[in-house]
Structures are given as structure tokens and as C-alpha cells.
mmCIF file of C-alpha atoms in Angstrom:
data_model
loop_
_atom_site.group_PDB
_atom_site.id
_atom_site.type_symbol
_atom_site.label_atom_id
_atom_site.label_comp_id
_atom_site.label_asym_id
_atom_site.label_seq_id
_atom_site.Cartn_x
_atom_site.Cartn_y
_atom_site.Cartn_z
ATOM 1 C CA MET A 1 -0.002 0.057 0.054
ATOM 2 C CA PHE A 2 2.852 2.575 0.932
ATOM 3 C CA ARG A 3 4.751 1.730 -2.242
ATOM 4 C CA ARG A 4 1.426 2.107 -4.813
ATOM 5 C CA ILE A 5 -0.039 5.281 -3.057
ATOM 6 C CA LEU A 6 3.270 7.102 -2.024
ATOM 7 C CA GLY A 7 4.757 6.052 -5.459
ATOM 8 C CA THR A 8 2.871 8.210 -7.227
ATOM 9 C CA PRO A 9 5.125 12.066 -7.156
ATOM 10 C CA SER A 10 1.802 13.826 -6.512
ATOM 11 C CA ASN A 11 1.032 11.867 -3.363
ATOM 12 C CA ALA A 12 4.551 11.843 -2.265
ATOM 13 C CA ALA A 13 4.696 15.526 -2.812
ATOM 14 C CA SER A 14 2.165 15.972 -0.499
ATOM 15 C CA GLN A 15 4.029 14.263 2.083
ATOM 16 C CA VAL A 16 6.841 15.888 1.411
ATOM 17 C CA ARG A 17 5.185 19.163 1.624
ATOM 18 C CA ALA A 18 3.504 17.985 5.044
ATOM 19 C CA VAL A 19 6.554 17.092 7.079
ATOM 20 C CA LEU A 20 9.691 18.490 5.741
ATOM 21 C CA PRO A 21 10.888 21.909 6.896
ATOM 22 C CA PRO A 22 9.190 24.944 5.116
ATOM 23 C CA GLY A 23 12.109 27.168 3.894
ATOM 24 C CA LEU A 24 13.405 23.660 2.474
ATOM 25 C CA VAL A 25 10.218 23.014 0.661
ATOM 26 C CA ALA A 26 10.148 26.387 -0.790
ATOM 27 C CA ARG A 27 13.212 25.722 -2.510
ATOM 28 C CA LEU A 28 12.052 21.979 -4.262
ATOM 29 C CA ASP A 29 10.475 21.897 -7.466
ATOM 30 C CA LEU A 30 7.874 19.385 -5.956
ATOM 31 C CA ASP A 31 5.899 19.722 -9.458
ATOM 32 C CA LYS A 32 8.853 17.553 -10.819
ATOM 33 C CA LEU A 33 9.103 15.457 -8.395
ATOM 34 C CA ALA A 34 9.899 11.913 -10.152
ATOM 35 C CA LEU A 35 10.109 8.061 -9.099
ATOM 36 C CA VAL A 36 13.055 6.392 -9.433
ATOM 37 C CA PRO A 37 12.604 2.519 -9.576
ATOM 38 C CA GLY A 38 13.983 -0.027 -7.461
ATOM 39 C CA SER A 39 14.913 -0.433 -3.770
ATOM 40 C CA LEU A 40 17.884 0.455 -1.805
ATOM 41 C CA VAL A 41 16.997 -2.032 1.197
ATOM 42 C CA ASP A 42 19.269 -5.048 1.790
ATOM 43 C CA ALA A 43 17.157 -8.247 1.204
ATOM 44 C CA THR A 44 17.322 -9.519 4.441
ATOM 45 C CA LEU A 45 15.151 -5.932 5.886
ATOM 46 C CA ARG A 46 12.554 -6.098 3.341
ATOM 47 C CA TRP A 47 10.135 -7.598 5.676
ATOM 48 C CA ARG A 48 10.296 -4.305 7.703
ATOM 49 C CA HIS A 49 11.140 -1.822 5.578
ATOM 50 C CA THR A 50 9.848 -0.323 2.329
ATOM 51 C CA ASP A 51 11.543 2.647 0.446
ATOM 52 C CA LEU A 52 10.878 4.986 -2.163
ATOM 53 C CA LEU A 53 13.461 7.017 -4.225
ATOM 54 C CA PHE A 54 12.715 10.204 -5.693
ATOM 55 C CA THR A 55 14.371 12.842 -8.090
ATOM 56 C CA VAL A 56 13.571 16.495 -7.356
ATOM 57 C CA PRO A 57 15.193 19.970 -8.580
ATOM 58 C CA LEU A 58 16.640 21.833 -5.523
ATOM 59 C CA ASP A 59 17.541 25.396 -6.539
ATOM 60 C CA GLY A 60 17.818 24.334 -9.914
ATOM 61 C CA ARG A 61 20.354 21.447 -9.174
ATOM 62 C CA GLU A 62 19.559 17.668 -9.261
ATOM 63 C CA ALA A 63 18.491 16.547 -5.574
ATOM 64 C CA PHE A 64 16.870 13.468 -4.248
ATOM 65 C CA VAL A 65 14.573 12.381 -1.681
ATOM 66 C CA TYR A 66 14.759 9.240 0.122
ATOM 67 C CA VAL A 67 11.777 8.045 1.913
ATOM 68 C CA LEU A 68 11.829 4.961 3.698
ATOM 69 C CA ILE A 69 8.878 3.067 5.904
ATOM 70 C CA GLU A 70 9.653 1.304 9.425
ATOM 71 C CA HIS A 71 6.977 -1.215 10.085
ATOM 72 C CA GLN A 72 7.884 -2.798 12.860
ATOM 73 C CA SER A 73 6.943 -3.313 16.316
ATOM 74 C CA GLY A 74 9.858 -1.924 17.833
ATOM 75 C CA ASN A 75 12.838 1.176 16.621
ATOM 76 C CA ASP A 76 15.349 -0.308 14.564
ATOM 77 C CA PRO A 77 18.456 0.743 16.953
ATOM 78 C CA VAL A 78 20.895 1.367 13.983
ATOM 79 C CA MET A 79 18.652 3.076 11.665
ATOM 80 C CA ALA A 80 20.774 6.239 11.376
ATOM 81 C CA PHE A 81 23.401 4.393 10.351
ATOM 82 C CA ARG A 82 21.168 2.334 7.389
ATOM 83 C CA MET A 83 19.859 5.504 6.178
ATOM 84 C CA LEU A 84 23.562 6.723 5.775
ATOM 85 C CA ARG A 85 24.604 3.473 4.211
ATOM 86 C CA TYR A 86 21.444 4.022 1.637
ATOM 87 C CA VAL A 87 22.396 7.732 1.066
ATOM 88 C CA VAL A 88 26.074 6.457 0.065
ATOM 89 C CA ARG A 89 24.381 3.872 -2.145
ATOM 90 C CA ILE A 90 22.325 6.723 -4.048
ATOM 91 C CA TRP A 91 25.925 8.631 -4.289
ATOM 92 C CA ASP A 92 27.529 5.669 -5.743
ATOM 93 C CA ARG A 93 24.714 5.468 -8.032
ATOM 94 C CA TYR A 94 24.839 8.990 -9.280
ATOM 95 C CA LEU A 95 28.795 8.618 -9.478
ATOM 96 C CA ALA A 96 28.730 5.538 -11.534
ATOM 97 C CA ASP A 97 26.163 7.544 -13.945
ATOM 98 C CA HIS A 98 28.495 10.928 -13.718
ATOM 99 C CA PRO A 99 31.782 9.787 -13.806
ATOM 100 C CA ARG A 100 33.038 13.361 -14.032
ATOM 101 C CA ALA A 101 31.424 15.055 -11.412
ATOM 102 C CA SER A 102 33.122 16.317 -8.653
ATOM 103 C CA ARG A 103 30.346 16.784 -6.162
ATOM 104 C CA LEU A 104 27.260 15.112 -4.705
ATOM 105 C CA PRO A 105 23.695 16.028 -5.185
ATOM 106 C CA VAL A 106 21.733 16.809 -1.860
ATOM 107 C CA VAL A 107 20.122 13.618 -0.481
ATOM 108 C CA ILE A 108 16.814 14.209 1.808
ATOM 109 C CA PRO A 109 16.284 11.250 4.204
ATOM 110 C CA LEU A 110 13.125 10.837 5.737
ATOM 111 C CA VAL A 111 11.614 7.823 7.931
ATOM 112 C CA VAL A 112 8.254 7.037 8.422
ATOM 113 C CA HIS A 113 7.522 5.491 11.768
ATOM 114 C CA HIS A 114 4.116 3.738 12.623
ATOM 115 C CA ASN A 115 3.063 1.432 15.704
ATOM 116 C CA ASP A 116 1.962 1.606 19.225
ATOM 117 C CA ARG A 117 5.202 3.354 20.681
ATOM 118 C CA ALA A 118 6.802 6.394 20.101
ATOM 119 C CA TRP A 119 10.321 6.438 18.241
ATOM 120 C CA THR A 120 13.239 6.329 20.602
ATOM 121 C CA ALA A 121 16.268 5.279 18.875
ATOM 122 C CA PRO A 122 19.003 7.841 17.815
ATOM 123 C CA VAL A 123 18.406 9.979 14.325
ATOM 124 C CA GLU A 124 22.006 10.582 14.150
ATOM 125 C CA VAL A 125 24.715 8.512 13.564
ATOM 126 C CA ALA A 126 27.164 10.462 16.007
ATOM 127 C CA ASP A 127 24.975 9.243 18.494
ATOM 128 C CA LEU A 128 25.301 5.580 17.799
ATOM 129 C CA VAL A 129 29.304 5.855 18.397
ATOM 130 C CA ASP A 130 30.668 3.765 21.746
ATOM 131 C CA LEU A 131 31.619 6.830 23.621
ATOM 132 C CA ASP A 132 30.496 8.589 26.827
ATOM 133 C CA VAL A 133 27.682 11.510 26.150
ATOM 134 C CA GLY A 134 30.554 14.224 26.950
ATOM 135 C CA LEU A 135 33.252 12.819 24.660
ATOM 136 C CA ILE A 136 30.509 12.451 21.763
ATOM 137 C CA GLU A 137 29.855 16.369 22.197
ATOM 138 C CA ALA A 138 33.471 16.998 22.488
ATOM 139 C CA TRP A 139 34.289 15.020 19.334
ATOM 140 C CA ARG A 140 31.129 15.359 17.503
ATOM 141 C CA GLU A 141 33.047 17.803 14.771
ATOM 142 C CA TYR A 142 35.269 14.649 13.937
ATOM 143 C CA LEU A 143 32.344 12.261 13.766
ATOM 144 C CA PRO A 144 30.123 11.588 10.561
ATOM 145 C CA ARG A 145 27.540 14.100 10.377
ATOM 146 C CA PHE A 146 24.419 12.783 9.335
ATOM 147 C CA ARG A 147 20.769 12.425 10.698
ATOM 148 C CA PHE A 148 17.490 12.004 9.192
ATOM 149 C CA LEU A 149 14.103 13.366 9.529
ATOM 150 C CA LEU A 150 11.445 11.377 11.494
ATOM 151 C CA ASP A 151 7.902 11.499 10.725
ATOM 152 C CA ASP A 152 6.740 9.585 13.871
ATOM 153 C CA LEU A 153 2.923 8.645 13.179
ATOM 154 C CA VAL A 154 2.533 7.790 17.100
ATOM 155 C CA GLY A 155 2.336 11.440 17.868
ATOM 156 C CA VAL A 156 0.126 12.024 14.975
ATOM 157 C CA ASP A 157 -3.575 12.143 16.128
ATOM 158 C CA ALA A 158 -6.690 12.100 13.925
ATOM 159 C CA ARG A 159 -6.994 15.942 14.012
ATOM 160 C CA ALA A 160 -3.297 16.534 13.048
ATOM 161 C CA LEU A 161 -3.866 13.942 10.455
ATOM 162 C CA ARG A 162 -7.030 15.972 9.116
ATOM 163 C CA GLU A 163 -4.835 19.270 9.329
ATOM 164 C CA ARG A 164 -1.916 18.143 6.918
ATOM 165 C CA PRO A 165 -1.974 19.302 3.536
ATOM 166 C CA LEU A 166 -2.120 15.538 2.375
ATOM 167 C CA THR A 167 -3.787 14.180 -1.092
ATOM 168 C CA SER A 168 -6.619 11.914 0.359
ATOM 169 C CA SER A 169 -5.099 8.892 -0.453
ATOM 170 C CA VAL A 170 -1.742 9.635 1.508
ATOM 171 C CA ARG A 171 -3.735 10.759 4.170
ATOM 172 C CA LEU A 172 -5.960 7.477 4.589
ATOM 173 C CA THR A 173 -2.601 5.418 3.937
ATOM 174 C CA LEU A 174 -0.946 6.805 7.082
ATOM 175 C CA LEU A 175 -4.352 6.514 9.038
ATOM 176 C CA LEU A 176 -4.668 2.798 7.968
ATOM 177 C CA LEU A 177 -0.508 2.265 9.063
ATOM 178 C CA LYS A 178 -1.619 3.786 12.444
ATOM 179 C CA ILE A 179 -5.153 1.997 13.385
ATOM 180 C CA ALA A 180 -5.787 -0.894 10.664
ATOM 181 C CA PRO A 181 -3.854 -3.732 12.352
ATOM 182 C CA GLY A 182 -5.924 -6.005 14.502
ATOM 183 C CA ASN A 183 -8.276 -3.015 15.514
ATOM 184 C CA PRO A 184 -12.061 -4.626 15.965
ATOM 185 C CA TRP A 185 -13.198 -1.098 15.805
ATOM 186 C CA LEU A 186 -11.688 -0.424 12.291
ATOM 187 C CA VAL A 187 -14.925 0.220 10.233
ATOM 188 C CA LYS A 188 -16.428 2.463 13.152
ATOM 189 C CA GLU A 189 -13.145 4.572 13.056
ATOM 190 C CA LEU A 190 -12.831 4.625 9.450
ATOM 191 C CA GLY A 191 -16.597 5.632 9.023
ATOM 192 C CA LEU A 192 -15.417 9.094 10.366
ATOM 193 C CA TRP A 193 -13.031 9.131 7.015
ATOM 194 C CA ALA A 194 -15.975 8.193 4.453
ATOM 195 C CA ASP A 195 -15.476 11.514 2.707
ATOM 196 C CA GLU A 196 -11.750 10.652 2.106
ATOM 197 C CA LEU A 197 -12.604 7.464 0.909
ATOM 198 C CA ARG A 198 -15.042 8.927 -1.664
ATOM 199 C CA ALA A 199 -12.130 11.361 -2.744
ATOM 200 C CA VAL A 200 -9.616 8.657 -3.375
ATOM 201 C CA LEU A 201 -12.400 6.946 -5.585
ATOM 202 C CA ASP A 202 -12.950 10.305 -7.389
ATOM 203 C CA GLY A 203 -9.024 10.678 -7.821
ATOM 204 C CA PRO A 204 -7.086 10.646 -11.141
ATOM 205 C CA ASP A 205 -6.069 7.184 -9.971
ATOM 206 C CA GLY A 206 -8.813 6.410 -8.155
ATOM 207 C CA ARG A 207 -9.840 2.723 -8.566
ATOM 208 C CA GLU A 208 -6.400 1.384 -8.438
ATOM 209 C CA GLU A 209 -5.388 3.641 -5.009
ATOM 210 C CA PHE A 210 -8.728 2.764 -3.394
ATOM 211 C CA ALA A 211 -8.102 -0.964 -4.409
ATOM 212 C CA ALA A 212 -4.680 -0.636 -2.817
ATOM 213 C CA LEU A 213 -6.171 0.848 0.469
ATOM 214 C CA LEU A 214 -8.999 -1.877 0.521
ATOM 215 C CA ARG A 215 -6.482 -4.722 0.146
ATOM 216 C CA TYR A 216 -4.376 -3.382 3.035
ATOM 217 C CA ILE A 217 -7.470 -3.239 5.187
ATOM 218 C CA GLU A 218 -8.583 -7.133 4.060
ATOM 219 C CA LEU A 219 -5.077 -8.424 4.919
ATOM 220 C CA VAL A 220 -4.288 -6.812 8.121
ATOM 221 C CA GLY A 221 -7.772 -5.848 9.500
ATOM 222 C CA GLU A 222 -9.919 -8.820 11.936
ATOM 223 C CA ALA A 223 -11.927 -11.227 9.844
ATOM 224 C CA GLU A 224 -15.045 -10.069 11.789
ATOM 225 C CA ILE A 225 -14.890 -6.671 10.422
ATOM 226 C CA ARG A 226 -15.412 -7.629 6.848
ATOM 227 C CA ASP A 227 -19.303 -7.641 6.884
ATOM 228 C CA GLN A 228 -19.218 -4.571 8.590
ATOM 229 C CA LEU A 229 -16.469 -3.057 6.078
ATOM 230 C CA HIS A 230 -18.355 -4.363 2.763
ATOM 231 C CA ASP A 231 -21.795 -2.286 4.438
ATOM 232 C CA LEU A 232 -19.394 0.939 4.681
ATOM 233 C CA ILE A 233 -17.554 0.658 0.948
ATOM 234 C CA THR A 234 -21.458 -0.228 -0.317
ATOM 235 C CA ALA A 235 -22.599 3.058 1.141
ATOM 236 C CA LEU A 236 -19.916 5.091 -0.945
ATOM 237 C CA GLY A 237 -21.714 3.760 -4.197
ATOM 238 C CA SER A 238 -21.784 1.287 -6.810
ATOM 239 C CA ASP A 239 -18.463 1.778 -8.229
ATOM 240 C CA ALA A 240 -17.039 1.626 -4.707
ATOM 241 C CA GLU A 241 -19.002 -1.687 -3.993
ATOM 242 C CA GLU A 242 -17.629 -3.096 -7.187
ATOM 243 C CA ALA A 243 -14.130 -2.308 -6.346
ATOM 244 C CA TYR A 244 -14.424 -4.001 -2.992
ATOM 245 C CA MET A 245 -15.898 -7.364 -4.297
ATOM 246 C CA THR A 246 -13.019 -7.326 -7.187
ATOM 247 C CA ILE A 247 -10.285 -7.248 -4.154
ATOM 248 C CA ALA A 248 -12.065 -9.937 -1.983
ATOM 249 C CA GLU A 249 -12.435 -12.218 -5.005
ATOM 250 C CA GLN A 250 -8.728 -11.705 -5.707
ATOM 251 C CA LEU A 251 -7.816 -12.491 -2.146
ATOM 252 C CA ARG A 252 -9.774 -15.594 -1.834
ATOM 253 C CA ALA A 253 -7.930 -16.547 -5.044
ATOM 254 C CA GLU A 254 -4.438 -15.793 -4.102
ATOM 255 C CA GLY A 255 -5.894 -18.031 -0.657
ATOM 256 C CA ARG A 256 -6.397 -20.666 -2.531
ATOM 257 C CA VAL A 257 -3.128 -20.476 -4.681
ATOM 258 C CA GLU A 258 -1.362 -20.010 -1.785
ATOM 259 C CA GLY A 259 -3.125 -23.041 0.469
ATOM 260 C CA ARG A 260 -1.900 -25.439 -2.809
ATOM 261 C CA ALA A 261 1.562 -24.198 -2.583
ATOM 262 C CA GLU A 262 1.817 -24.746 1.179
ATOM 263 C CA GLY A 263 0.360 -28.298 0.559
ATOM 264 C CA ARG A 264 2.687 -29.149 -2.118
ATOM 265 C CA VAL A 265 5.591 -28.011 0.009
ATOM 266 C CA GLU A 266 4.444 -30.014 2.737
ATOM 267 C CA THR A 267 4.066 -33.129 0.732
ATOM 268 C CA LEU A 268 7.382 -32.787 -0.701
ATOM 269 C CA VAL A 269 9.263 -32.542 2.347
ATOM 270 C CA GLN A 270 7.603 -35.583 3.757
ATOM 271 C CA GLN A 271 8.717 -37.375 0.897
ATOM 272 C CA LEU A 272 12.216 -36.436 1.029
ATOM 273 C CA THR A 273 12.202 -37.124 4.810
ATOM 274 C CA LEU A 274 10.955 -40.407 4.450
ATOM 275 C CA LYS A 275 13.722 -41.484 1.701
ATOM 276 C CA PHE A 276 16.576 -39.525 2.908
ATOM 277 C CA GLY A 277 16.222 -38.926 6.399
ATOM 278 C CA PRO A 278 16.466 -35.735 8.306
ATOM 279 C CA LEU A 279 16.707 -32.650 5.994
ATOM 280 C CA PRO A 280 19.432 -29.799 6.515
ATOM 281 C CA GLU A 281 17.727 -26.447 7.550
ATOM 282 C CA ALA A 282 19.290 -24.800 4.495
ATOM 283 C CA LEU A 283 17.593 -27.341 2.118
ATOM 284 C CA LEU A 284 14.290 -26.808 3.958
ATOM 285 C CA THR A 285 14.368 -23.343 3.662
ATOM 286 C CA THR A 286 15.166 -23.717 -0.265
ATOM 287 C CA VAL A 287 11.917 -26.192 -0.523
ATOM 288 C CA ARG A 288 9.795 -23.592 0.947
ATOM 289 C CA ASN A 289 11.136 -20.639 -1.101
ATOM 290 C CA ALA A 290 10.511 -22.631 -4.330
ATOM 291 C CA SER A 291 8.267 -21.509 -7.044
ATOM 292 C CA ALA A 292 5.307 -23.857 -8.181
ATOM 293 C CA ASP A 293 7.299 -25.145 -11.204
ATOM 294 C CA GLN A 294 10.074 -26.035 -9.370
ATOM 295 C CA LEU A 295 8.233 -27.983 -6.592
ATOM 296 C CA ARG A 296 6.183 -29.843 -9.425
ATOM 297 C CA THR A 297 9.840 -30.886 -10.923
ATOM 298 C CA TRP A 298 11.278 -31.970 -7.339
ATOM 299 C CA THR A 299 7.926 -33.857 -6.199
ATOM 300 C CA VAL A 300 8.389 -36.193 -9.945
ATOM 301 C CA ARG A 301 12.128 -36.300 -9.404
ATOM 302 C CA VAL A 302 12.022 -37.523 -5.913
ATOM 303 C CA LEU A 303 10.737 -40.922 -7.386
ATOM 304 C CA SER A 304 13.524 -41.926 -9.291
ATOM 305 C CA ALA A 305 16.621 -39.846 -7.427
ATOM 306 C CA ASP A 306 18.864 -41.683 -5.385
ATOM 307 C CA THR A 307 20.846 -38.765 -3.649
ATOM 308 C CA LEU A 308 19.669 -35.281 -2.909
ATOM 309 C CA ASP A 309 22.283 -34.098 -5.071
ATOM 310 C CA GLN A 310 20.577 -35.918 -7.801
ATOM 311 C CA LEU A 311 17.255 -34.576 -7.125
ATOM 312 C CA PHE A 312 17.998 -30.573 -6.946
ATOM 313 C CA GLY A 313 20.973 -30.911 -9.523
#
């Protein structure tokens, strides 16, 4: 949901205007904000971090805005270092594309945080260095100078969210990140935002963005809210109900496919264990991460293979 909604430059621009210092916003040409495809997040961290990179003119020069969302129950204690590493990767890419450059473009780093507890980890790299506080202050000029901007949604209530100069899609994205997971009163609370839901559907990418929001609600919401959600969406109009029914059917189909895949995995693991004995953990991980085609191939091959090397070779 975050990538789909914030990946649209006009939506991202509204978030940038809302959280960056006004003096900096005034120097950015946000009408020319453009998404850079791809991700800088380490593969092992993609379950807890989602990121977006944009180019934007700053005083006529090329600059970047790097937005990362932290979706994890606790703070990442070394987030300042991770953000510094991602900024360095942006510069590495820039220098590879501009081998004759002698200066680096500005990168504006922004972390969006949401869960039940406020952010408490350092936002500056110097504060991660293992020194007494007094020594950090005395030596700060010799330490790396890097800090990121933080949008801590924990401290943003519904009224403040209403007052932010955001597109309706971004406003609801941030709201759902705050209130949707495991909330039995979600539909009642969401009913107060029916005007924003309708505004999303009426927007230029309305159906796609509305579907992304509904999909997130369906995936993280409690099962018992679904009838209530259907009633809320139906009240928005026939186009809203049609979008809801489409998403519900897609999720049911995905659930059936996922269930069949899990069944194939368990069957193959049972066959392998019976034939070759207890399996190494690394091999179990390979099987569980396999594609449907791989699972079909291995399930047939296990009948004739004499060794694991023959089977997986």
C-alpha cells in the first residue's frame, strides 16, 4: 500500500510538503518530483522496511528525496547508520552515472514510523558511536555528520492528520498504518473518514489507489470486520462496492493458490524425509521458497533420485 500510494509523485509531494521544513520545501520544485525505480533496502530487511527514491530539482540542481517506512513493532536501533548506508548507495549510483562529477547531489532522508510506541532510537549517526555523552559532544566535529528526518505517526492524532496538506490517498494510507492492524473497531473509526474514501475513488488514479487501501484493510484487519466493511463501502456507491468485491475475490483466489502451494511443500518435505532422512535446515528453506514449477519438478524427480544431489542438481 505504501509503495503504491506514495509511489505516485503527486502523493509523495504532499507528504514532503507536510513534513519537511517549510524553508526547504520552498526551494524544492515538487511539481517535477519523479520516482526512481527499485529499492535500496537490503534483501534481509525488506520484511520490515519499504523505501522509495525520488529525484527533484533543488534551487535548479538535481537532488534526491529518499523515503523509508519502518513497519516493525520496535525501533530499529541502528536506523541512522542504515539510512547513511542507503544515502551512500544513492551517491555511488550517481557517480557511476556521472563519472566526471566532482560534487554530490543533496539527498533528503525521511523515515516514516508507525506502531504503538513512539520512536526512541537515535536519528543521528554520531549518537550511535560507543562513547560517553561528554566525549561525543567534545568530538562531534570529528564524527560523521548525518541525521535523518523522522515522521513519527505515533504522535500524530486524527485531528493533526486531517490538518496536514496531504492528498486523500496519503492521508488514508497514514491513517490505516496507524489504526488498521488488529483493530476490532476499525470500520467504526473508518466511517468518520468516508469523505476521504470517496475522494480517493474520485481521484485520477482512484480505482487503483482505492483497491490498494481495501487490500491492506482486508489483509491486516480482523476477520469479523469484513461484513461491516462491506456495508461501509456499499454506502459510498456502486463503483466502490464493485472495487471491494473485486479485491475480495482476488484475495480469496490468492488464498487458494497459497494453500495449494503450502500443500505441495509439505508433501515434498514428507517424501524427502521418508527417503533421505532428516533434512538440513538450508534445504528446507530452499524448498519452502521454491516456485510452483520447481516444486512440481522435484515432486516428480524424488521418485527416481537416489541422492539429494541428483534430485536438486
